[in-house]
Coordinates of C-alpha atoms and ligand atoms in Angstrom, one line a residue:
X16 CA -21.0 -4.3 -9.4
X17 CA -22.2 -3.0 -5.9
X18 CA -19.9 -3.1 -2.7
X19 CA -20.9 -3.8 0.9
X20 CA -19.6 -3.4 4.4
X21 CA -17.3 -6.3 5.7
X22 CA -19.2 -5.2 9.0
X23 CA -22.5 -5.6 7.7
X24 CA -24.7 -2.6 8.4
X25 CA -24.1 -0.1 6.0
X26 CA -26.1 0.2 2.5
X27 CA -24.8 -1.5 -0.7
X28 CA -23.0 1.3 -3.0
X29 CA -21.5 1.4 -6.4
X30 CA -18.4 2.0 -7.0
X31 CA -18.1 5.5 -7.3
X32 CA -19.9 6.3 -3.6
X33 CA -17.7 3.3 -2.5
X34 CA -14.2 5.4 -3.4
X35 CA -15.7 8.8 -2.1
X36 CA -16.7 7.2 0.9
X37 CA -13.7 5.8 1.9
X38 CA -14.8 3.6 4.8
X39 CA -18.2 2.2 5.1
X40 CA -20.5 3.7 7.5
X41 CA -20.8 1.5 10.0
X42 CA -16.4 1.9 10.6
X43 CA -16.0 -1.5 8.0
X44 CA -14.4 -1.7 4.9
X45 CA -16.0 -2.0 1.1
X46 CA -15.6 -5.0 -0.8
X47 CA -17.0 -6.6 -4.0
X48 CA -20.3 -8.2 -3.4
X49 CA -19.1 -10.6 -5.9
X50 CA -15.9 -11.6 -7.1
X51 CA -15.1 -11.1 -11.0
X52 CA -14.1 -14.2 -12.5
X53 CA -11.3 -14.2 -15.6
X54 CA -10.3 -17.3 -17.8
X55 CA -7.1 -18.4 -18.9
X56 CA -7.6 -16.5 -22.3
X57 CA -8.4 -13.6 -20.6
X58 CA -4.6 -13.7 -18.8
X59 CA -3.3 -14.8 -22.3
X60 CA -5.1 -11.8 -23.8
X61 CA -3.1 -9.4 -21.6
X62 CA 0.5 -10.9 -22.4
X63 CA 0.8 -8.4 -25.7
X64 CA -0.4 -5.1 -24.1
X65 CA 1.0 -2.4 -22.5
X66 CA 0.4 -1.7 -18.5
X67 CA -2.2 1.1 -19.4
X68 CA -4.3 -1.6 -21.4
X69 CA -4.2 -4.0 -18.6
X70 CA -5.0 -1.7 -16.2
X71 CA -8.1 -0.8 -18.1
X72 CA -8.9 -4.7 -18.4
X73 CA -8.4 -5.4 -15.1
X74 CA -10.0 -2.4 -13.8
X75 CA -13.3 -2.9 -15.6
X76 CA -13.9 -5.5 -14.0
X77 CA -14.8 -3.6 -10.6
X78 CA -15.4 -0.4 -12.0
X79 CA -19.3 -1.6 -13.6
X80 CA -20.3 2.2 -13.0
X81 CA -17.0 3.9 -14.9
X82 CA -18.3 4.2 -18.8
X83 CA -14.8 2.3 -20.6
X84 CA -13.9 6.1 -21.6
X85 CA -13.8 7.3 -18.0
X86 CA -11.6 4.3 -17.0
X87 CA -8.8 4.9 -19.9
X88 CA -8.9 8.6 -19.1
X89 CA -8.1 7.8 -15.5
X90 CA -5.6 5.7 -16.4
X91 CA -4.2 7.8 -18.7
X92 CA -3.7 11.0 -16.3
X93 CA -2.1 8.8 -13.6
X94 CA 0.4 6.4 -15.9
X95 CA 0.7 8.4 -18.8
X96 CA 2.2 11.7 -18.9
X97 CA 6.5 10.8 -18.1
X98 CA 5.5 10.1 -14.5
X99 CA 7.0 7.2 -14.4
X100 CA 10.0 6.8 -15.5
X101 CA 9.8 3.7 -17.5
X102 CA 6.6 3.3 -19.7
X103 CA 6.5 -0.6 -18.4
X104 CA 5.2 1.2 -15.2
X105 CA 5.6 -2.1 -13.5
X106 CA 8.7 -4.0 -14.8
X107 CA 9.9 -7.2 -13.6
X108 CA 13.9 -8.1 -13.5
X109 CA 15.6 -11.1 -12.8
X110 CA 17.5 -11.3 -9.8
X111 CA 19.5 -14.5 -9.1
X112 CA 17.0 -17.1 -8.7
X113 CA 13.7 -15.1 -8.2
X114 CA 12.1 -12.3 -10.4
X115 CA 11.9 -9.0 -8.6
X116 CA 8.5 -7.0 -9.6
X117 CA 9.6 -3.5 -9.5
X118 CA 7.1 -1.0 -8.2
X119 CA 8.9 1.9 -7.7
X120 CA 9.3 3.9 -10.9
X121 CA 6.7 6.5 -10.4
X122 CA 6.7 9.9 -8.9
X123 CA 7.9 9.3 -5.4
X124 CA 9.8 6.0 -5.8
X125 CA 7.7 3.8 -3.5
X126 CA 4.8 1.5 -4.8
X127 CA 2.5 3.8 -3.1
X128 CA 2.4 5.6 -6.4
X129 CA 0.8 2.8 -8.2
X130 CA -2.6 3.1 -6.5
X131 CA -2.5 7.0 -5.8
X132 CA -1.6 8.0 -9.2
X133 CA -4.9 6.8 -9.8
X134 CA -7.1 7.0 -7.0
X135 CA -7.2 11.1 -7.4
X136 CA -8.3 10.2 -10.6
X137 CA -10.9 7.4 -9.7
X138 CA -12.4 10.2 -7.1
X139 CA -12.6 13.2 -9.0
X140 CA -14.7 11.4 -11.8
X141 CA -16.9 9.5 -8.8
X142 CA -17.4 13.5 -7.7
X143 CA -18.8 14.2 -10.8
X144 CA -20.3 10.9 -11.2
X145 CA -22.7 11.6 -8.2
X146 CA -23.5 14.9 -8.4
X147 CA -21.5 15.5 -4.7
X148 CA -21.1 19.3 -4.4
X149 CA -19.1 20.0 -1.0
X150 CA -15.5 20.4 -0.7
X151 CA -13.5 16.7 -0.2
X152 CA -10.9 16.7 2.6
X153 CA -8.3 13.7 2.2
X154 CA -7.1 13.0 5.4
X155 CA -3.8 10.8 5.6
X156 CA -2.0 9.0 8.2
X157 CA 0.9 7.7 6.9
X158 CA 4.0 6.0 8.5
X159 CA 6.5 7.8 5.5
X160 CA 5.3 6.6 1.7
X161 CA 1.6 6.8 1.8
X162 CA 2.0 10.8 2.7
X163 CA 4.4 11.7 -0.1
X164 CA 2.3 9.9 -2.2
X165 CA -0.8 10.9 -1.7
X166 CA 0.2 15.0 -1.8
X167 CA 1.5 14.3 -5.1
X168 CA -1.4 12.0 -6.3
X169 CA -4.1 14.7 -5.0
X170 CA -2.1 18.6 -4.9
X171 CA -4.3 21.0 -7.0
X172 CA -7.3 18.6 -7.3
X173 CA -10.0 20.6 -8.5
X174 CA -12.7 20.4 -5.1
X175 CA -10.8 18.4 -2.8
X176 CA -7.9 19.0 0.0
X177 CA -5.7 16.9 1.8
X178 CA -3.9 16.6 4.9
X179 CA -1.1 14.5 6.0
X180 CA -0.4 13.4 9.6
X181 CA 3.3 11.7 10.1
X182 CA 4.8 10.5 12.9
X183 CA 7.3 13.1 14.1
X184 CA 10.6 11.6 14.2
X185 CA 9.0 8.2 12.6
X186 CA 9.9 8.3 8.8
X187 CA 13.0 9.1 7.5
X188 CA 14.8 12.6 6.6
X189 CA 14.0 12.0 2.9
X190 CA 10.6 10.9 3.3
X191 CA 10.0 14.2 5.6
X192 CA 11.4 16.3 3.0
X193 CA 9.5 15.0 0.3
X194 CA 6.7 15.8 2.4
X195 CA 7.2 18.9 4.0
X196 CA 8.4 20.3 0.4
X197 CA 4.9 19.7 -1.2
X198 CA 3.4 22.4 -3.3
X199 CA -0.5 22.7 -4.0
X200 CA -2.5 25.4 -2.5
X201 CA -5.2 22.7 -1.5
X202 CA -2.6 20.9 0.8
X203 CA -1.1 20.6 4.5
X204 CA 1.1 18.4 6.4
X205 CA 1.3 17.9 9.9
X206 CA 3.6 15.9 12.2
X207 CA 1.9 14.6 15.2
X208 CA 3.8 13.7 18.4
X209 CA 3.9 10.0 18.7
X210 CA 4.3 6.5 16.9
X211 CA 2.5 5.8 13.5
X212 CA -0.5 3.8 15.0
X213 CA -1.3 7.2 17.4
X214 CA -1.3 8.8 14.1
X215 CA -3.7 6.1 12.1
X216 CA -6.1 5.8 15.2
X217 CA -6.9 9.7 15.3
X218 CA -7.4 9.2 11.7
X219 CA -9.8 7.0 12.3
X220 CA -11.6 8.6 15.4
X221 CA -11.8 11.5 13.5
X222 CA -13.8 9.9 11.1
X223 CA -16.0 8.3 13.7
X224 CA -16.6 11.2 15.3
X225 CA -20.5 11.9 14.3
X226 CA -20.3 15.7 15.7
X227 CA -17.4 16.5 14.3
X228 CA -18.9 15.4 11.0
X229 CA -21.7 17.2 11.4
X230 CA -19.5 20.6 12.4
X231 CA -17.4 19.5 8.5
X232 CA -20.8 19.1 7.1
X233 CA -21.7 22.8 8.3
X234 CA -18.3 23.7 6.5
X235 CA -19.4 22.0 3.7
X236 CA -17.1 20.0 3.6
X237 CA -16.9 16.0 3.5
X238 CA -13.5 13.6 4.8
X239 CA -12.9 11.0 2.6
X240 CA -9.7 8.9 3.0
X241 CA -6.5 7.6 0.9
X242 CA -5.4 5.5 3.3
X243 CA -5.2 1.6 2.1
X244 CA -8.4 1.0 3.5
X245 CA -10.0 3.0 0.7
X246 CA -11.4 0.4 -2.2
X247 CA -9.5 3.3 -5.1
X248 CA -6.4 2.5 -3.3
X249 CA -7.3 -1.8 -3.3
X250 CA -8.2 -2.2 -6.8
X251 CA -5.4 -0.3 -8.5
X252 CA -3.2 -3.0 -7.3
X253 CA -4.6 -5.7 -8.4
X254 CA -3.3 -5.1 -12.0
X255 CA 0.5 -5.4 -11.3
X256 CA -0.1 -9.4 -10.1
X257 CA -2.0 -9.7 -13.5
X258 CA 0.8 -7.5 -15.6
X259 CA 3.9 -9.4 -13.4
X260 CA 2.1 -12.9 -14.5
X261 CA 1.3 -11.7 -17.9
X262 CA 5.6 -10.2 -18.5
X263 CA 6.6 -13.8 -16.9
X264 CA 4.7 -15.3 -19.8
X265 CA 5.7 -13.1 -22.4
X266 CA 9.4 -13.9 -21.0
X267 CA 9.2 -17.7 -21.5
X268 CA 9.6 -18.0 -17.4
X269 CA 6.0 -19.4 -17.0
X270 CA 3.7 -21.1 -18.9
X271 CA -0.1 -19.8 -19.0
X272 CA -1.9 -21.5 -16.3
X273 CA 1.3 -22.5 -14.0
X274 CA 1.1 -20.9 -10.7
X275 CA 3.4 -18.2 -9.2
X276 CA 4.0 -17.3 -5.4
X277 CA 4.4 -14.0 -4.7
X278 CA 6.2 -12.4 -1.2
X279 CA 4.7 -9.1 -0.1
X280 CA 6.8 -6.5 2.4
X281 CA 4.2 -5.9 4.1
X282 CA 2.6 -3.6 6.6
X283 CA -1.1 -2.4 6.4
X284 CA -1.8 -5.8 4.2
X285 CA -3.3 -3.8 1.3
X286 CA -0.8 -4.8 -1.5
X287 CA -0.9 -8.9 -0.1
X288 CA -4.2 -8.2 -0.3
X289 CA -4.4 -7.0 -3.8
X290 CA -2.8 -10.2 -4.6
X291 CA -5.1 -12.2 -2.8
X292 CA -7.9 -10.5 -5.1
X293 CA -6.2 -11.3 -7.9
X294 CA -6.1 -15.1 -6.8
X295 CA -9.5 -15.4 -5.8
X296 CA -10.4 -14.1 -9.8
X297 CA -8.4 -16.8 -11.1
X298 CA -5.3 -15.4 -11.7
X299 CA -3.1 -19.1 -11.0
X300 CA -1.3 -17.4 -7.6
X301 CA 0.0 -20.3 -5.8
X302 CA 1.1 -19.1 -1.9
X303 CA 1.1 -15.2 -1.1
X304 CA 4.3 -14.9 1.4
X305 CA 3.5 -12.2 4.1
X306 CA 6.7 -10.6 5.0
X307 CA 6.9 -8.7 8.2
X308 CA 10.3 -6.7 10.3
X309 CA 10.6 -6.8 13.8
X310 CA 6.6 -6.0 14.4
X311 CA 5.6 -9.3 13.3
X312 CA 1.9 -9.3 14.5
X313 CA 1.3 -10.6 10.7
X314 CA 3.9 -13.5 11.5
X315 CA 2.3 -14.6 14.6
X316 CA -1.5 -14.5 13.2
X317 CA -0.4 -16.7 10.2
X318 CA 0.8 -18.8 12.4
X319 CA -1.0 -19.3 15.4
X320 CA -4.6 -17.6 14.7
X321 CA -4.2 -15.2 17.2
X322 CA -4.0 -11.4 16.3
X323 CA -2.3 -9.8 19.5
X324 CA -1.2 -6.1 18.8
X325 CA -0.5 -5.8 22.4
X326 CA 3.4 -5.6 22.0
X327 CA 6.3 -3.9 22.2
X328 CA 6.2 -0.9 18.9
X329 CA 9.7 -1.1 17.7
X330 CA 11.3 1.3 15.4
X331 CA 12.8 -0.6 12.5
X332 CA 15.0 0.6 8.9
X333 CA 11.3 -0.6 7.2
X334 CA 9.6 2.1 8.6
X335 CA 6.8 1.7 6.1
X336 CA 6.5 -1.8 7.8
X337 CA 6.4 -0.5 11.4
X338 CA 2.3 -1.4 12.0
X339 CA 0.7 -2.6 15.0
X340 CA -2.9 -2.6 13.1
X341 CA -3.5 -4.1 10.1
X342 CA -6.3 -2.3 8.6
X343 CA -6.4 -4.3 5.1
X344 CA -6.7 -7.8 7.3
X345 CA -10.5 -7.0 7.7
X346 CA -10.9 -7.2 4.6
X347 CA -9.1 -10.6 4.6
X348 CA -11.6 -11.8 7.8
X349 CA -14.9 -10.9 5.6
X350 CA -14.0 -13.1 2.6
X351 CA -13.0 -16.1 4.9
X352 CA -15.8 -15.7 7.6
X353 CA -18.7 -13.4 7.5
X354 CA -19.6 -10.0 8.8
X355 CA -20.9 -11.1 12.2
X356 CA -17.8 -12.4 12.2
X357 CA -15.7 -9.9 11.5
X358 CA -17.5 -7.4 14.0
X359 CA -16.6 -9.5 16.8
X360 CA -13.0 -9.6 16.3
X361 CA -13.1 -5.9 15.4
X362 CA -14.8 -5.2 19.1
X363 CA -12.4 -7.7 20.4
X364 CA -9.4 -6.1 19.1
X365 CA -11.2 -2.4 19.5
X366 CA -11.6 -3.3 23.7
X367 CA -8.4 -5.4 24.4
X368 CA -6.3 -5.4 21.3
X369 CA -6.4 -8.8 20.4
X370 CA -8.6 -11.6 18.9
X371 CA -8.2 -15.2 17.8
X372 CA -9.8 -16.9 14.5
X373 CA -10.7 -20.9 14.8
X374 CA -9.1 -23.4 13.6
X375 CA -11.2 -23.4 10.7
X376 CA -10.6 -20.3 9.4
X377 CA -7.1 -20.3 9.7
X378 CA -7.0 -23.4 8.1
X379 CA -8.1 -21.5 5.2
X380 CA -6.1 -18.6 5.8
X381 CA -3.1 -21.0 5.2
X382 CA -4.2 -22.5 2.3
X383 CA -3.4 -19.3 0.9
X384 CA -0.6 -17.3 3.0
X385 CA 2.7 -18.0 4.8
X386 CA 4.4 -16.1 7.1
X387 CA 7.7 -15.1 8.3
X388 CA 9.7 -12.1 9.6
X389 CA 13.1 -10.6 9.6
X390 CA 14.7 -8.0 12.3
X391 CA 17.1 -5.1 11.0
X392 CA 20.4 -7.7 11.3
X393 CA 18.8 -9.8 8.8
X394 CA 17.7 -7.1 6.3
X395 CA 21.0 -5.6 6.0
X396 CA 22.5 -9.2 6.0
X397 CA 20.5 -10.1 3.0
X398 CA 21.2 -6.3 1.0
X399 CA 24.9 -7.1 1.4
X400 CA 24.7 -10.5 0.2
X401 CA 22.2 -9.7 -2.9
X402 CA 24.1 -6.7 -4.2
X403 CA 27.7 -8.8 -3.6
X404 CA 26.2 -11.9 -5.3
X405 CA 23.9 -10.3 -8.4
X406 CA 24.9 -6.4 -8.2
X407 CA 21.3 -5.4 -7.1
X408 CA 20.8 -2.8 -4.5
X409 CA 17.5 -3.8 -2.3
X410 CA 15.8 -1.3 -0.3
X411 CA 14.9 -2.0 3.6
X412 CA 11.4 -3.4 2.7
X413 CA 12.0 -5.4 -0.5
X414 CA 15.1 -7.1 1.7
X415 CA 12.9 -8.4 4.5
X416 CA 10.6 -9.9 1.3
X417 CA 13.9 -11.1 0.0
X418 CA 14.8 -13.0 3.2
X419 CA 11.1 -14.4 4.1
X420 CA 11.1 -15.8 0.5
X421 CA 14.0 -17.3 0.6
X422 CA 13.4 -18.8 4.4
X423 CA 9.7 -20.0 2.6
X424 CA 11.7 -21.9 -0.1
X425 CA 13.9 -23.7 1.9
X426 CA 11.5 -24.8 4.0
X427 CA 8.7 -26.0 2.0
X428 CA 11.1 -26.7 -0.5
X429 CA 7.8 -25.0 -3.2
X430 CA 9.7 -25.1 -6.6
X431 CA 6.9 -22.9 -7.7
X432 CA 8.5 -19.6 -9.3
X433 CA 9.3 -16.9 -6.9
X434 CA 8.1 -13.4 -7.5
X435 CA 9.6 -10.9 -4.5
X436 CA 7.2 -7.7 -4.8
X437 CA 9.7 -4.3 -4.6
X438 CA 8.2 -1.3 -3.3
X439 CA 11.0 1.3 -2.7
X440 CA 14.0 2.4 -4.6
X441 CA 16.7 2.0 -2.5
X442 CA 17.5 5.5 -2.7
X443 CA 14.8 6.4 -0.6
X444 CA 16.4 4.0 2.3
X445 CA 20.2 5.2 1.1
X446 CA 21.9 5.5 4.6
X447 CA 20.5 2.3 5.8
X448 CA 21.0 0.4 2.7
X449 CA 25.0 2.2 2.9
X450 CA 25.1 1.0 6.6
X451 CA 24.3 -2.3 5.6
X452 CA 26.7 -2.2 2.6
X453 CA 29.3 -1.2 4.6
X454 CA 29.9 1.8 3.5
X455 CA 30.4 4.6 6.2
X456 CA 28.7 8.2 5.3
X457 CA 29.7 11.4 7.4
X458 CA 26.9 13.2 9.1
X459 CA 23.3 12.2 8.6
X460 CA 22.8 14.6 5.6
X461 CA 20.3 12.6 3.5
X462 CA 21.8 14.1 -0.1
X463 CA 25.6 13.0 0.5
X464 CA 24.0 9.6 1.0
X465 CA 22.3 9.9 -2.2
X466 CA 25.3 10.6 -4.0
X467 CA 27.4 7.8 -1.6
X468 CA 24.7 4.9 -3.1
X469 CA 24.8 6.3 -6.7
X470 CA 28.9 5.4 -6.4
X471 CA 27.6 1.4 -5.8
X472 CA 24.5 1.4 -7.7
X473 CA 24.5 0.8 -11.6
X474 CA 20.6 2.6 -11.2
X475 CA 21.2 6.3 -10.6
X476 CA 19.1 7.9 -7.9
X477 CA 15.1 9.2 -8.8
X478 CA 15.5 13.1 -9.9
X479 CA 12.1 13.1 -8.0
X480 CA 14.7 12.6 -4.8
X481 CA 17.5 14.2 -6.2
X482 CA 15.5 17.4 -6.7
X483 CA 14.7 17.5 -3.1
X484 CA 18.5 18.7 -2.5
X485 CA 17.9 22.3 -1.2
X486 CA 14.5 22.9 -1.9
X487 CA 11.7 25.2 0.4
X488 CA 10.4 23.6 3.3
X489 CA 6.7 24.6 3.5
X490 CA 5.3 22.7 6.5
X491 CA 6.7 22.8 9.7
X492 CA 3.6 22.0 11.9
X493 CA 3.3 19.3 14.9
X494 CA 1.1 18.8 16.9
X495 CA -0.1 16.7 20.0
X496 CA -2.3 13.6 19.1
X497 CA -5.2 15.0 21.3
X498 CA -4.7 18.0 19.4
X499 CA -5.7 16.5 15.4
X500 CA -9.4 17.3 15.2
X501 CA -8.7 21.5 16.3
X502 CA -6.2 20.9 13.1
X503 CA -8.2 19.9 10.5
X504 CA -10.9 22.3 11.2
X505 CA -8.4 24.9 11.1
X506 CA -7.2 24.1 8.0
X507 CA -11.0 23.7 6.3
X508 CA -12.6 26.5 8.3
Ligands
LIG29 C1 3.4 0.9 2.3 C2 4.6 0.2 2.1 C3 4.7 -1.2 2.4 C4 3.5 -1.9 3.1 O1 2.5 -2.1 2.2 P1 1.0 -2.4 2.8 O2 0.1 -2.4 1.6 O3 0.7 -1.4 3.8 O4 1.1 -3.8 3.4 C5 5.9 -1.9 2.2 N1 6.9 -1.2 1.6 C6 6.9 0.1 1.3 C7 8.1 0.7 0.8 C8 5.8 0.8 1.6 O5 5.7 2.1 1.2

């Protein structure tokens, strides 16, 4: 299967060149030129197996240039191994009246892990696959889970390095630490000064920046990127709306061929958007719920067409939902218009931050998503109320899901069954999920926070978090966001 540009200028490429790429080459994203189709037997077929063996179904079905060996080895480095801490990788739970698909059990106990476990994986083999002999640099912009992630998805990869920008002062203390603490003598981490989206567009113009490139190129040395925007980071997702659909089956909740919604915390729109994908292949998805915090540009375009990121930035206890730009929607744009399409809102938004789609198109926008938001109130509102009713501690992000599910419900009265995506442990969130439990902490000391939510939680904290207590801070740069391209050649040079 061959990918293209949703921008339309830039070569078709296999999947391998797709991954190592990145980003297309003329600034779109890669998608599928076609869209792999999958019968009812083929869901069926996935109700016995473990994650790993659906994962290598699933995956196959993109991956037409990975030999069947190459896939399950992939699969096997990233899922296998202990890294997660339950071999279900992905297990769902039942939590008062919805099921709660867990995402969090791998190394750094956000969903993050579930794509880059095995994008490092996908990209060393594409390396090999096309003969590509200069040094990789990963570069990262992440607003807290993406970075952690992708330094412990990529440290000590044999030919490539990677470098994470943060927002300084924009994730919190444990997402820092697990950051700043990161081994590998092939990695760096950076805080830059200003909000996540100053971050994420010098990412980006970095990339764009032809003479720059060519000064890497000198260097021998090629960026690549594990951002969401990255088809490695996509299609790993895809899997966990098939294995969630599959463990409802095997449960008795579902029959095969009844449709499921799903709500999303979402942010960059790459996990909705996995779901989406898994839709379009046949997978019976009834309505994907697109939850958003305060920064509700998502909310708004579902509802009224018109993408406006020209707002006020706000700060919120999601902070891996705080996004102005949602890179992933592009992606959305292409499969419901076309590419001329898609360029034009992309200058539109480039030159005055906003666009609007037609009627049309968002007509069929809604035939798949809904929309809604929640503001920090709310989210600890709704942690109170689900741990006091069911005993189940929600982090920041799944709450907001929680609450846009449960407003969908009521108001479309959709008896479909409800699957709420979690992608954090609470324990990464513990003093805002103790502030919204009502439980006063001392001092802002992440670890007696830790120990404060392990008093009210049956789940005892991640050691992946727990370890963190005291250990060697090995990154302490920042730097100015005019200032990111002098960093990254000093770190490759
Ligand atoms: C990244 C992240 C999200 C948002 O996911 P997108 O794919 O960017 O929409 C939500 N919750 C958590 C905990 C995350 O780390």
């Amino acid at each position: 299967m061959k990918y293209k540009s949703t921008r339309g200028r830039s070569a078709e490429v296999n999947a391998a060149e797709a991954i190592i790429k990145g980003i297309a080459p003329d600034g779109g994203l890669f998608v599928p030129c076609e869209m792999p189709h999958v019968t009812a037997e083929f869901v069926e077929g996935l109700v016995p197996l473990t994650y790993r063996e659906r994962a290598a179904r699933v995956l196959s079905l993109f991956l037409a240039d990975y030999t069947t060996d190459e896939i399950s080895g992939c699969i096997e480095r990233a899922y296998g191994g202990g890294k997660f801490d339950t071999d279900k990788v992905a297990p769902i739970r039942d939590v008062g009246d919805t099921t709660v698909l867990e995402l969090w059990h791998g190394p750094t106990s956000a969903f993050k892990d579930m794509a880059l476990q095995l994008l490092p994986q996908l990209m060393s083999v594409a390396l090999k696959k096309t003969g590509e002999k200069r040094e990789i640099l990963i570069l990262v912009a992440t607003s807290g889970d993406t970075g952690k992630a992708a330094l412990a998805g990529f440290a000590d990869a044999e030919q490539i390095k990677i470098m994470v920008f943060y927002p300084d002062g924009g994730v919190s203390p444990i997402q820092r630490l697990q950051m700043v603490t990161q081994a590998g003598g092939n990695v760096s981490v950076v805080a830059v000064r200003g909000n996540f989206d100053d971050a994420q567009s010098g990412v980006k113009k970095i990339f764009g920046d032809k003479p720059f490139n060519d000064k890497l190129d000198a260097a021998n040395v090629k960026l690549s990127s594990a951002n969401s925007i990255n088809w490695g980071r996509l299609v790993p997702q895809i899997v966990y709306y098939f294995s969630a659909y599959a463990d409802m089956i095997g449960a008795g909740k579902i029959k095969n061929g009844d449709e499921v919604n799903y709500t999303v915390p979402t942010g960059n729109f790459g996990n909705i958007l996995a779901g989406y994908y898994a839709k379009r292949m046949g997978l019976p998805v009834g309505r994907l719920i697109c939850a958003s915090n305060k920064n509700n540009v998502l909310t708004d375009f579902i509802r009224t067409g018109k993408y406006d990121k020209n707002r006020e930035f706000y700060k919120t206890i999601s902070p891996s939902m705080d996004i102005l730009i949602s890179s992933n929607l592009e992606r959305l744009l292409y499969h419901v218009t076309d590419a001329d399409t898609v360029r034009g809102y992309m200058d539109a938004l480039a030159a005055g931050g906003s666009y609007t789609v037609s009627s049309d198109v968002l007509a069929k926008i809604d035939e798949t998503f809904w929309a809604g938001c929640d503001d920090d109130d709310a989210t600890k509102a709704i942690i109170k109320s689900v741990y006091d009713e069911n005993g189940y501690v929600l982090d920041t992000h799944t709450a907001v899901a929680w609450g846009v599910a449960h407003e969908y419900m009521n108001e479309t009265h959709d008896a479909r069954p409800m699957v709420v995506v979690s992608t954090a442990s609470p324990y990464k969130f513990s003093a805002s999920v103790l502030d919204a439990l009502g439980v006063d902490v001392e001092g802002d000391d992440p670890f007696v926070a830790l120990d404060a939510l392990e008093k009210k939680n049956s789940v005892k904290a991640p050691k992946g978090l727990s370890s963190l207590r005291g250990a060697k801070v090995l990154h302490d740069k920042t730097c100015d966001k005019d200032a990111m391209e002098n960093t990254v050649f000093d770190f490759v040079k």
